[in-house]
Amino acid sequence: MRYRAVLRAGLLLAVGALRSSRAADLMQGRALVMHGAPGITACSSCHGVNGQGNYRLGYPRLAGLDPGYIFHELESFKHFSRENAIMQPVAQRLSRVQMMDVAAWFASQKPLPPKGVHPSERTIALGEKIARRGVWSRNVPGCFTCHGPRGAGVGSRFPRLAGQYPNYLKTQLHDWRRGFRRNDPLGLMQAIASRLSHREMSAVSEFLAVDRIHGKAPALPGRRVTRLRYTRNFLPPLESAIPRGSFGAMVRQGERIFDDTPAEARRYAGNVLSCRNCHIDRGRKAGSAPMWAAYVAFPAYRVRNHKVTTIEQRIQACFRFSENGHPPPQDSRTMTALVSYFYWLAQGAPTGAEMQGRGYPPLKTPPHPPNAVSGAQIFASHCAVCHGPDGQGTRDASGSYVFPPLWGPRSYNSGADMHKVKLAAEFVRANMPYGRGGMLTAQQAWDVAAFVDSHPRPPDPRKRR
Amino acid sequence: MRYRAVLRAGLLLAVGALRSSRAADLMQGRALVMHGAPGITACSSCHGVNGQGNYRLGYPRLAGLDPGYIFHELESFKHFSRENAIMQPVAQRLSRVQMMDVAAWFASQKPLPPKGVHPSERTIALGEKIARRGVWSRNVPGCFTCHGPRGAGVGSRFPRLAGQYPNYLKTQLHDWRRGFRRNDPLGLMQAIASRLSHREMSAVSEFLAVDRIHGKAPALPGRRVTRLRYTRNFLPPLESAIPRGSFGAMVRQGERIFDDTPAEARRYAGNVLSCRNCHIDRGRKAGSAPMWAAYVAFPAYRVRNHKVTTIEQRIQACFRFSENGHPPPQDSRTMTALVSYFYWLAQGAPTGAEMQGRGYPPLKTPPHPPNAVSGAQIFASHCAVCHGPDGQGTRDASGSYVFPPLWGPRSYNSGADMHKVKLAAEFVRANMPYGRGGMLTAQQAWDVAAFVDSHPRPPDPRKRR
């Protein structure tokens, strides 16, 4: 197959580029390589009959190179756009037809796997980075992006690099840089070589020598997640700073949904709770699961569903569990409005940072196990005034809920995070009574959370039949 | 209706709270209010028969208040949890039944709209902010979040504030703060008053006096969009910093899709282009529409589709036009992977910032109109080496495209942004030839863009029939 492909390439070369009267002759090429001709040293003296070259002396491996490329290089030697004391006299004595034949022969040979090159792990890592990714901070593209995946070569202008000898490659890079070689398209290689350090040139040359074309890219080690921390007090922008125009209107709609979910997201809300009931000050308050802290923390892996979850999917979970309703589709206006609102609240917050004030301040396990009986007393004295003695919330004259029900059919279902006693205790300790957060002791918060949790509520929809 | 509701409330009060043997008697209440009783000053002397009070003297409007609240306040005067030299002797002489009757009478009266209060625009703005939003930086909830929408009152513990006289409200706030009034649930009002400045107490009192309960919330002015600018050189994290675990795996998958879209997102790609063809260095390179800059700029209003667009919808547009394919559903793994990858690239970038290096560096209109004929010459000398003389790109031996086709059936369709000559010129000027961006002059970039654009490509799917 390869032989045929090369032959076809040689033919094209012959017909198109050289306007020669005949196709490349492999056997003529082989004869020249083996024996040379009057005044022409045999190529095999340095490159070997099969074009495997010589690692120690830095003679390149020609086997498997593109015939057009080999031809082009011979021409370059002839016309001094590539300087080499050995090759120049040879190239000057070869006819174009001879060049073609030699090129076709070497191209038809199979390159042997590299041997004897043993770079260190560090060198491989650096070399691989340059080969695959480049150094774009200095405008250096990765070798593979032009020379093809794993450096297998692309056409006749981007030769195969894989398995080439490292000292040869390194010499070439230095030659580009010094201008001894200047036969590259658009001065690309010259520019690249001048932007690489000596160490980088060595590393990439050694990596290319040992890399397997068909090998899989080695798995990068991967670090433990170390999140950037943002320990200052983050302040979301003023409401008065919401911009004019369509984007601002979308942010405002998101805020309205957040503020009065049953009315503004009627299709998706399944109870009478609003987002702001759990996220105080409409998602702004630090320590009350503020939306600016959540926004920059997604997408993230969630243990809860064993999935990498986007902010939209996180919002859908809120609707499903805390709202006991239906998740708004990701491309619904409700979703875009909420995401726009969160995004706007997070203006200036560093993407991916662990923001101080995220979630509810964590509580340790209490000294005494949470006690719902003592919780009932705390509820009566501290919670009932707003949430009602029966925990069913309080409505205004129009019938809408001013204070949310904490259990029963109109509250969050048992799939909601707030159904976990620990989380509820953390919320209560930091944020309840409303406007007087911190009034209860940690133990009181645990107890009242246990009391709230001891009541029936709609079932987890994942467990419904 | 209102009369009946009040009567019912009075009944409940009678039966539940007071264990009295009879319901509140409105006529008895009216008589007491009008004429007083032996040793009891007539309520009307200060509050008026209909309970409208007196603005100038600071006597509160009682009309329309909750009867339970009025009763509770009379009890508070009696038991000294609310101090007032005028009310104390009156309350001490009223029986519980008389209190109930008076409360029922005042509650049944309709409060008149406020008159004579004319706060400045600035005062209204500050007052409204406190009433609606609170001052959560000092743990002050908005008045309306407990006293109900527009301060209409909630139950008997959170009285109606709307239309109350501002000097009365201000006095009350000062009384809470100084401890002259201490009959509030959980010390909430005391805490709030102690956290407000005198100016804020005035402003909110005046706002509440003039605000219309059923009026619409006034539209906030809205500012012109002034984006935070990030003018330093942003550096996305090193590839070696991709974390372990599921999130890291998702990021890596996103990077693979970005790198080889036709292979890794086969279902959605409609041509042979990859994301990295337009977003060099796999979306990292400044000036090449880097993904870290895009990530923090969405959601945003796009003139193109007249919609506020999320990052997912923006990605879908790329698939539809640049990839000439099908948009991946927003909850598909392909989408989550791409968003996770962008999010990870943007680690540390401020949300919403206009990042230096976003998009392609803008070009001004060229001195000469873009000329496709001169563009053809530039293409032949500078572009054909990689993209092929026919612009159809170059493949490696395996048949995959190393350099993308720029027109024809396998390239982007005419709905893509890159189909706009200006954008293409900007891309070319900054980024082409690959690794040698900036080599062409602006005029050359315009010309070659016009040349590329002059070729046929798949139609805009929005215009297909």
PDB file of C-alpha atoms in Angstrom, chain B residues 73-320:
ATOM      1  CA  GLU B  73     -50.136  47.551  71.360  1.00  0.00           C
ATOM      2  CA  LEU B  74     -52.762  48.611  73.885  1.00  0.00           C
ATOM      3  CA  GLU B  75     -51.684  45.721  76.071  1.00  0.00           C
ATOM      4  CA  SER B  76     -48.060  46.798  75.605  1.00  0.00           C
ATOM      5  CA  PHE B  77     -48.864  50.323  76.831  1.00  0.00           C
ATOM      6  CA  LYS B  78     -50.638  48.827  79.801  1.00  0.00           C
ATOM      7  CA  HIS B  79     -47.693  46.603  80.727  1.00  0.00           C
ATOM      8  CA  PHE B  80     -44.995  49.194  80.000  1.00  0.00           C
ATOM      9  CA  SER B  81     -43.299  47.323  77.186  1.00  0.00           C
ATOM     10  CA  ARG B  82     -44.153  50.394  75.149  1.00  0.00           C
ATOM     11  CA  GLU B  83     -43.699  53.754  76.834  1.00  0.00           C
ATOM     12  CA  ASN B  84     -45.915  56.722  76.020  1.00  0.00           C
ATOM     13  CA  ALA B  85     -47.144  59.328  78.461  1.00  0.00           C
ATOM     14  CA  ILE B  86     -50.488  59.820  76.708  1.00  0.00           C
ATOM     15  CA  MET B  87     -51.333  56.216  75.936  1.00  0.00           C
ATOM     16  CA  GLN B  88     -50.248  54.616  79.200  1.00  0.00           C
ATOM     17  CA  PRO B  89     -53.089  55.993  81.422  1.00  0.00           C
ATOM     18  CA  VAL B  90     -55.655  55.293  78.696  1.00  0.00           C
ATOM     19  CA  ALA B  91     -54.556  51.707  78.227  1.00  0.00           C
ATOM     20  CA  GLN B  92     -54.509  51.034  81.941  1.00  0.00           C
ATOM     21  CA  ARG B  93     -58.161  52.003  82.226  1.00  0.00           C
ATOM     22  CA  LEU B  94     -59.388  49.943  79.260  1.00  0.00           C
ATOM     23  CA  SER B  95     -60.699  46.453  79.856  1.00  0.00           C
ATOM     24  CA  ARG B  96     -59.610  43.703  77.462  1.00  0.00           C
ATOM     25  CA  VAL B  97     -63.083  43.702  75.963  1.00  0.00           C
ATOM     26  CA  GLN B  98     -62.967  47.448  75.420  1.00  0.00           C
ATOM     27  CA  MET B  99     -59.545  47.123  73.805  1.00  0.00           C
ATOM     28  CA  MET B 100     -60.966  44.510  71.492  1.00  0.00           C
ATOM     29  CA  ASP B 101     -63.907  46.690  70.516  1.00  0.00           C
ATOM     30  CA  VAL B 102     -61.746  49.723  69.832  1.00  0.00           C
ATOM     31  CA  ALA B 103     -59.278  47.614  67.856  1.00  0.00           C
ATOM     32  CA  ALA B 104     -62.083  46.178  65.764  1.00  0.00           C
ATOM     33  CA  TRP B 105     -63.469  49.643  65.028  1.00  0.00           C
ATOM     34  CA  PHE B 106     -60.192  51.156  63.866  1.00  0.00           C
ATOM     35  CA  ALA B 107     -59.355  48.056  61.891  1.00  0.00           C
ATOM     36  CA  SER B 108     -62.619  48.376  60.009  1.00  0.00           C
ATOM     37  CA  GLN B 109     -61.866  51.931  58.869  1.00  0.00           C
ATOM     38  CA  LYS B 110     -60.310  52.622  55.498  1.00  0.00           C
ATOM     39  CA  PRO B 111     -56.999  54.455  55.685  1.00  0.00           C
ATOM     40  CA  LEU B 112     -56.967  57.645  53.601  1.00  0.00           C
ATOM     41  CA  PRO B 113     -54.201  58.136  51.126  1.00  0.00           C
ATOM     42  CA  PRO B 114     -51.269  60.111  52.511  1.00  0.00           C
ATOM     43  CA  LYS B 115     -51.251  63.882  51.976  1.00  0.00           C
ATOM     44  CA  GLY B 116     -48.765  66.631  52.512  1.00  0.00           C
ATOM     45  CA  VAL B 117     -45.633  64.477  52.481  1.00  0.00           C
ATOM     46  CA  HIS B 118     -43.266  65.437  49.688  1.00  0.00           C
ATOM     47  CA  PRO B 119     -39.891  63.795  50.098  1.00  0.00           C
ATOM     48  CA  SER B 120     -37.143  64.524  47.579  1.00  0.00           C
ATOM     49  CA  GLU B 121     -36.315  62.054  44.831  1.00  0.00           C
ATOM     50  CA  ARG B 122     -33.108  61.140  46.617  1.00  0.00           C
ATOM     51  CA  THR B 123     -34.893  60.445  49.856  1.00  0.00           C
ATOM     52  CA  ILE B 124     -37.444  58.276  48.064  1.00  0.00           C
ATOM     53  CA  ALA B 125     -34.664  56.309  46.363  1.00  0.00           C
ATOM     54  CA  LEU B 126     -32.851  55.655  49.640  1.00  0.00           C
ATOM     55  CA  GLY B 127     -36.061  54.895  51.496  1.00  0.00           C
ATOM     56  CA  GLU B 128     -37.285  52.556  48.817  1.00  0.00           C
ATOM     57  CA  LYS B 129     -33.997  50.691  48.819  1.00  0.00           C
ATOM     58  CA  ILE B 130     -34.283  50.101  52.567  1.00  0.00           C
ATOM     59  CA  ALA B 131     -37.957  49.204  52.385  1.00  0.00           C
ATOM     60  CA  ARG B 132     -37.599  46.791  49.489  1.00  0.00           C
ATOM     61  CA  ARG B 133     -34.070  45.480  49.845  1.00  0.00           C
ATOM     62  CA  GLY B 134     -32.813  46.294  53.305  1.00  0.00           C
ATOM     63  CA  VAL B 135     -29.192  46.926  54.145  1.00  0.00           C
ATOM     64  CA  TRP B 136     -27.850  43.417  54.389  1.00  0.00           C
ATOM     65  CA  SER B 137     -24.302  44.578  54.830  1.00  0.00           C
ATOM     66  CA  ARG B 138     -25.567  45.549  58.303  1.00  0.00           C
ATOM     67  CA  ASN B 139     -28.050  42.663  58.550  1.00  0.00           C
ATOM     68  CA  VAL B 140     -31.099  44.851  58.018  1.00  0.00           C
ATOM     69  CA  PRO B 141     -33.844  43.053  56.083  1.00  0.00           C
ATOM     70  CA  GLY B 142     -36.105  45.103  53.827  1.00  0.00           C
ATOM     71  CA  CYS B 143     -39.306  46.281  55.571  1.00  0.00           C
ATOM     72  CA  PHE B 144     -41.464  44.654  52.908  1.00  0.00           C
ATOM     73  CA  THR B 145     -39.956  41.204  53.439  1.00  0.00           C
ATOM     74  CA  CYS B 146     -41.753  41.001  56.822  1.00  0.00           C
ATOM     75  CA  HIS B 147     -44.441  43.666  56.584  1.00  0.00           C
ATOM     76  CA  GLY B 148     -45.579  42.276  53.248  1.00  0.00           C
ATOM     77  CA  PRO B 149     -45.419  43.579  49.697  1.00  0.00           C
ATOM     78  CA  ARG B 150     -45.481  47.392  49.682  1.00  0.00           C
ATOM     79  CA  GLY B 151     -45.774  47.319  53.497  1.00  0.00           C
ATOM     80  CA  ALA B 152     -49.432  46.321  53.530  1.00  0.00           C
ATOM     81  CA  GLY B 153     -48.974  44.395  56.791  1.00  0.00           C
ATOM     82  CA  VAL B 154     -48.837  40.676  57.590  1.00  0.00           C
ATOM     83  CA  GLY B 155     -50.846  39.162  60.415  1.00  0.00           C
ATOM     84  CA  SER B 156     -50.943  40.869  63.782  1.00  0.00           C
ATOM     85  CA  ARG B 157     -47.193  41.007  64.398  1.00  0.00           C
ATOM     86  CA  PHE B 158     -46.091  42.892  61.288  1.00  0.00           C
ATOM     87  CA  PRO B 159     -48.347  45.958  61.039  1.00  0.00           C
ATOM     88  CA  ARG B 160     -49.207  47.874  57.929  1.00  0.00           C
ATOM     89  CA  LEU B 161     -46.620  50.601  57.315  1.00  0.00           C
ATOM     90  CA  ALA B 162     -47.856  52.012  54.026  1.00  0.00           C
ATOM     91  CA  GLY B 163     -49.412  55.428  54.372  1.00  0.00           C
ATOM     92  CA  GLN B 164     -48.380  55.807  58.003  1.00  0.00           C
ATOM     93  CA  TYR B 165     -47.166  59.287  58.966  1.00  0.00           C
ATOM     94  CA  PRO B 166     -43.428  59.678  58.556  1.00  0.00           C
ATOM     95  CA  ASN B 167     -42.806  61.535  61.825  1.00  0.00           C
ATOM     96  CA  TYR B 168     -44.658  58.782  63.707  1.00  0.00           C
ATOM     97  CA  LEU B 169     -42.627  56.043  62.016  1.00  0.00           C
ATOM     98  CA  LYS B 170     -39.397  57.903  62.682  1.00  0.00           C
ATOM     99  CA  THR B 171     -40.288  58.311  66.354  1.00  0.00           C
ATOM    100  CA  GLN B 172     -40.990  54.606  66.603  1.00  0.00           C
ATOM    101  CA  LEU B 173     -37.644  53.683  65.062  1.00  0.00           C
ATOM    102  CA  HIS B 174     -35.916  55.952  67.576  1.00  0.00           C
ATOM    103  CA  ASP B 175     -37.984  54.422  70.392  1.00  0.00           C
ATOM    104  CA  TRP B 176     -36.942  50.921  69.361  1.00  0.00           C
ATOM    105  CA  ARG B 177     -33.345  51.987  69.259  1.00  0.00           C
ATOM    106  CA  ARG B 178     -33.471  53.703  72.667  1.00  0.00           C
ATOM    107  CA  GLY B 179     -35.423  50.863  74.273  1.00  0.00           C
ATOM    108  CA  PHE B 180     -38.597  52.932  74.943  1.00  0.00           C
ATOM    109  CA  ARG B 181     -40.396  50.380  72.839  1.00  0.00           C
ATOM    110  CA  ARG B 182     -39.512  46.742  73.360  1.00  0.00           C
ATOM    111  CA  ASN B 183     -42.638  44.784  72.470  1.00  0.00           C
ATOM    112  CA  ASP B 184     -41.283  43.399  69.194  1.00  0.00           C
ATOM    113  CA  PRO B 185     -40.882  39.684  68.449  1.00  0.00           C
ATOM    114  CA  LEU B 186     -37.303  38.500  69.028  1.00  0.00           C
ATOM    115  CA  GLY B 187     -36.046  42.058  69.431  1.00  0.00           C
ATOM    116  CA  LEU B 188     -36.119  42.296  65.653  1.00  0.00           C
ATOM    117  CA  MET B 189     -37.145  45.943  65.373  1.00  0.00           C
ATOM    118  CA  GLN B 190     -34.748  46.950  68.095  1.00  0.00           C
ATOM    119  CA  ALA B 191     -31.906  45.267  66.226  1.00  0.00           C
ATOM    120  CA  ILE B 192     -32.926  46.857  62.929  1.00  0.00           C
ATOM    121  CA  ALA B 193     -33.312  50.348  64.368  1.00  0.00           C
ATOM    122  CA  SER B 194     -29.922  50.161  66.037  1.00  0.00           C
ATOM    123  CA  ARG B 195     -28.329  49.303  62.676  1.00  0.00           C
ATOM    124  CA  LEU B 196     -29.838  52.163  60.700  1.00  0.00           C
ATOM    125  CA  SER B 197     -28.457  55.699  60.535  1.00  0.00           C
ATOM    126  CA  HIS B 198     -30.699  58.661  61.365  1.00  0.00           C
ATOM    127  CA  ARG B 199     -30.755  59.609  57.722  1.00  0.00           C
ATOM    128  CA  GLU B 200     -31.849  56.118  56.748  1.00  0.00           C
ATOM    129  CA  MET B 201     -34.605  56.086  59.370  1.00  0.00           C
ATOM    130  CA  SER B 202     -35.923  59.393  58.025  1.00  0.00           C
ATOM    131  CA  ALA B 203     -35.738  58.280  54.451  1.00  0.00           C
ATOM    132  CA  VAL B 204     -37.506  54.981  54.926  1.00  0.00           C
ATOM    133  CA  SER B 205     -40.215  56.645  57.025  1.00  0.00           C
ATOM    134  CA  GLU B 206     -40.885  59.229  54.363  1.00  0.00           C
ATOM    135  CA  PHE B 207     -40.867  56.643  51.617  1.00  0.00           C
ATOM    136  CA  LEU B 208     -43.372  54.455  53.450  1.00  0.00           C
ATOM    137  CA  ALA B 209     -45.646  57.450  53.923  1.00  0.00           C
ATOM    138  CA  VAL B 210     -45.922  58.183  50.230  1.00  0.00           C
ATOM    139  CA  ASP B 211     -45.574  54.756  48.649  1.00  0.00           C
ATOM    140  CA  ARG B 212     -48.693  53.407  46.999  1.00  0.00           C
ATOM    141  CA  ILE B 213     -49.460  49.874  48.068  1.00  0.00           C
ATOM    142  CA  HIS B 214     -50.821  48.882  44.709  1.00  0.00           C
ATOM    143  CA  GLY B 215     -48.489  50.992  42.620  1.00  0.00           C
ATOM    144  CA  LYS B 216     -45.923  49.289  40.488  1.00  0.00           C
ATOM    145  CA  ALA B 217     -42.365  49.311  41.713  1.00  0.00           C
ATOM    146  CA  PRO B 218     -40.739  52.295  40.015  1.00  0.00           C
ATOM    147  CA  ALA B 219     -38.341  51.360  37.256  1.00  0.00           C
ATOM    148  CA  LEU B 220     -34.784  51.850  38.359  1.00  0.00           C
ATOM    149  CA  PRO B 221     -32.910  54.170  36.042  1.00  0.00           C
ATOM    150  CA  GLY B 222     -30.448  51.590  34.643  1.00  0.00           C
ATOM    151  CA  ARG B 223     -26.972  52.485  33.607  1.00  0.00           C
ATOM    152  CA  ARG B 224     -25.118  52.197  30.405  1.00  0.00           C
ATOM    153  CA  VAL B 225     -23.099  49.010  30.392  1.00  0.00           C
ATOM    154  CA  THR B 226     -19.688  49.807  31.763  1.00  0.00           C
ATOM    155  CA  ARG B 227     -17.734  46.615  31.819  1.00  0.00           C
ATOM    156  CA  LEU B 228     -14.948  45.963  34.213  1.00  0.00           C
ATOM    157  CA  ARG B 229     -11.755  45.930  32.184  1.00  0.00           C
ATOM    158  CA  TYR B 230      -8.978  43.447  32.713  1.00  0.00           C
ATOM    159  CA  THR B 231      -5.980  44.973  31.028  1.00  0.00           C
ATOM    160  CA  ARG B 232      -3.267  42.671  32.222  1.00  0.00           C
ATOM    161  CA  ASN B 233      -2.118  39.677  30.222  1.00  0.00           C
ATOM    162  CA  PHE B 234      -4.364  36.921  31.428  1.00  0.00           C
ATOM    163  CA  LEU B 235      -2.780  33.483  31.480  1.00  0.00           C
ATOM    164  CA  PRO B 236      -5.028  30.436  31.548  1.00  0.00           C
ATOM    165  CA  PRO B 237      -3.815  27.684  33.876  1.00  0.00           C
ATOM    166  CA  LEU B 238      -1.222  25.170  32.712  1.00  0.00           C
ATOM    167  CA  GLU B 239      -2.547  22.029  31.141  1.00  0.00           C
ATOM    168  CA  SER B 240      -0.687  20.087  33.822  1.00  0.00           C
ATOM    169  CA  ALA B 241      -2.914  21.799  36.393  1.00  0.00           C
ATOM    170  CA  ILE B 242      -6.073  20.061  35.178  1.00  0.00           C
ATOM    171  CA  PRO B 243      -7.273  18.333  38.318  1.00  0.00           C
ATOM    172  CA  ARG B 244      -7.715  14.635  38.855  1.00  0.00           C
ATOM    173  CA  GLY B 245     -11.127  13.058  39.044  1.00  0.00           C
ATOM    174  CA  SER B 246     -14.374  13.487  37.170  1.00  0.00           C
ATOM    175  CA  PHE B 247     -14.173  17.221  36.738  1.00  0.00           C
ATOM    176  CA  GLY B 248     -10.670  16.994  35.315  1.00  0.00           C
ATOM    177  CA  ALA B 249     -11.814  14.216  32.993  1.00  0.00           C
ATOM    178  CA  MET B 250     -14.630  16.453  31.774  1.00  0.00           C
ATOM    179  CA  VAL B 251     -12.203  19.316  31.151  1.00  0.00           C
ATOM    180  CA  ARG B 252      -9.930  16.988  29.192  1.00  0.00           C
ATOM    181  CA  GLN B 253     -12.836  15.747  27.133  1.00  0.00           C
ATOM    182  CA  GLY B 254     -13.737  19.329  26.343  1.00  0.00           C
ATOM    183  CA  GLU B 255     -10.177  19.955  25.271  1.00  0.00           C
ATOM    184  CA  ARG B 256     -10.239  16.912  23.012  1.00  0.00           C
ATOM    185  CA  ILE B 257     -13.484  18.032  21.392  1.00  0.00           C
ATOM    186  CA  PHE B 258     -11.952  21.451  20.897  1.00  0.00           C
ATOM    187  CA  ASP B 259      -8.863  19.935  19.357  1.00  0.00           C
ATOM    188  CA  ASP B 260     -10.490  17.463  16.992  1.00  0.00           C
ATOM    189  CA  THR B 261     -14.146  18.337  16.678  1.00  0.00           C
ATOM    190  CA  PRO B 262     -15.031  16.104  13.708  1.00  0.00           C
ATOM    191  CA  ALA B 263     -13.740  13.033  15.549  1.00  0.00           C
ATOM    192  CA  GLU B 264     -14.716  13.845  19.124  1.00  0.00           C
ATOM    193  CA  ALA B 265     -18.111  15.450  18.460  1.00  0.00           C
ATOM    194  CA  ARG B 266     -19.019  13.427  15.411  1.00  0.00           C
ATOM    195  CA  ARG B 267     -22.742  13.700  15.982  1.00  0.00           C
ATOM    196  CA  TYR B 268     -22.728  17.473  15.892  1.00  0.00           C
ATOM    197  CA  ALA B 269     -19.940  18.439  13.489  1.00  0.00           C
ATOM    198  CA  GLY B 270     -21.058  18.940   9.912  1.00  0.00           C
ATOM    199  CA  ASN B 271     -17.665  19.599   8.334  1.00  0.00           C
ATOM    200  CA  VAL B 272     -13.983  18.960   8.896  1.00  0.00           C
ATOM    201  CA  LEU B 273     -13.194  22.036  10.988  1.00  0.00           C
ATOM    202  CA  SER B 274     -12.209  21.945  14.631  1.00  0.00           C
ATOM    203  CA  CYS B 275     -12.796  24.649  17.241  1.00  0.00           C
ATOM    204  CA  ARG B 276      -9.049  25.248  17.407  1.00  0.00           C
ATOM    205  CA  ASN B 277      -8.949  26.297  13.758  1.00  0.00           C
ATOM    206  CA  CYS B 278     -10.462  29.664  14.648  1.00  0.00           C
ATOM    207  CA  HIS B 279      -9.393  29.679  18.320  1.00  0.00           C
ATOM    208  CA  ILE B 280      -5.673  29.092  18.144  1.00  0.00           C
ATOM    209  CA  ASP B 281      -3.710  27.242  20.823  1.00  0.00           C
ATOM    210  CA  ARG B 282      -6.908  25.382  21.726  1.00  0.00           C
ATOM    211  CA  GLY B 283      -8.718  28.521  22.784  1.00  0.00           C
ATOM    212  CA  ARG B 284      -5.866  29.925  24.823  1.00  0.00           C
ATOM    213  CA  LYS B 285      -4.224  32.487  22.573  1.00  0.00           C
ATOM    214  CA  ALA B 286      -4.988  36.149  23.243  1.00  0.00           C
ATOM    215  CA  GLY B 287      -6.133  37.879  20.069  1.00  0.00           C
ATOM    216  CA  SER B 288      -7.444  34.638  18.681  1.00  0.00           C
ATOM    217  CA  ALA B 289     -10.884  34.710  20.282  1.00  0.00           C
ATOM    218  CA  PRO B 290      -9.695  32.882  23.407  1.00  0.00           C
ATOM    219  CA  MET B 291     -12.267  30.923  25.359  1.00  0.00           C
ATOM    220  CA  TRP B 292     -11.256  32.361  28.731  1.00  0.00           C
ATOM    221  CA  ALA B 293     -12.272  35.795  27.490  1.00  0.00           C
ATOM    222  CA  ALA B 294     -15.507  34.501  25.982  1.00  0.00           C
ATOM    223  CA  TYR B 295     -16.459  32.520  29.077  1.00  0.00           C
ATOM    224  CA  VAL B 296     -16.553  35.531  31.371  1.00  0.00           C
ATOM    225  CA  ALA B 297     -18.418  37.629  28.776  1.00  0.00           C
ATOM    226  CA  PHE B 298     -21.563  35.478  28.645  1.00  0.00           C
ATOM    227  CA  PRO B 299     -24.527  35.609  29.105  1.00  0.00           C
ATOM    228  CA  ALA B 300     -24.722  38.709  26.936  1.00  0.00           C
ATOM    229  CA  TYR B 301     -27.056  40.350  24.500  1.00  0.00           C
ATOM    230  CA  ARG B 302     -26.061  39.524  20.920  1.00  0.00           C
ATOM    231  CA  VAL B 303     -27.139  41.857  18.162  1.00  0.00           C
ATOM    232  CA  ARG B 304     -26.902  38.925  15.759  1.00  0.00           C
ATOM    233  CA  ASN B 305     -29.910  37.108  17.119  1.00  0.00           C
ATOM    234  CA  HIS B 306     -31.402  39.940  19.210  1.00  0.00           C
ATOM    235  CA  LYS B 307     -31.266  37.732  22.270  1.00  0.00           C
ATOM    236  CA  VAL B 308     -29.555  37.424  25.576  1.00  0.00           C
ATOM    237  CA  THR B 309     -27.368  34.433  24.856  1.00  0.00           C
ATOM    238  CA  THR B 310     -25.745  32.033  27.292  1.00  0.00           C
ATOM    239  CA  ILE B 311     -22.337  30.491  26.689  1.00  0.00           C
ATOM    240  CA  GLU B 312     -24.115  27.245  25.772  1.00  0.00           C
ATOM    241  CA  GLN B 313     -26.225  28.999  23.162  1.00  0.00           C
ATOM    242  CA  ARG B 314     -23.104  30.689  21.834  1.00  0.00           C
ATOM    243  CA  ILE B 315     -21.450  27.286  21.471  1.00  0.00           C
ATOM    244  CA  GLN B 316     -24.542  25.977  19.732  1.00  0.00           C
ATOM    245  CA  ALA B 317     -24.252  28.827  17.218  1.00  0.00           C
ATOM    246  CA  CYS B 318     -20.656  27.767  16.476  1.00  0.00           C
ATOM    247  CA  PHE B 319     -21.829  24.257  15.724  1.00  0.00           C
ATOM    248  CA  ARG B 320     -24.642  25.503  13.545  1.00  0.00           C
TER     249      ARG B 320
END
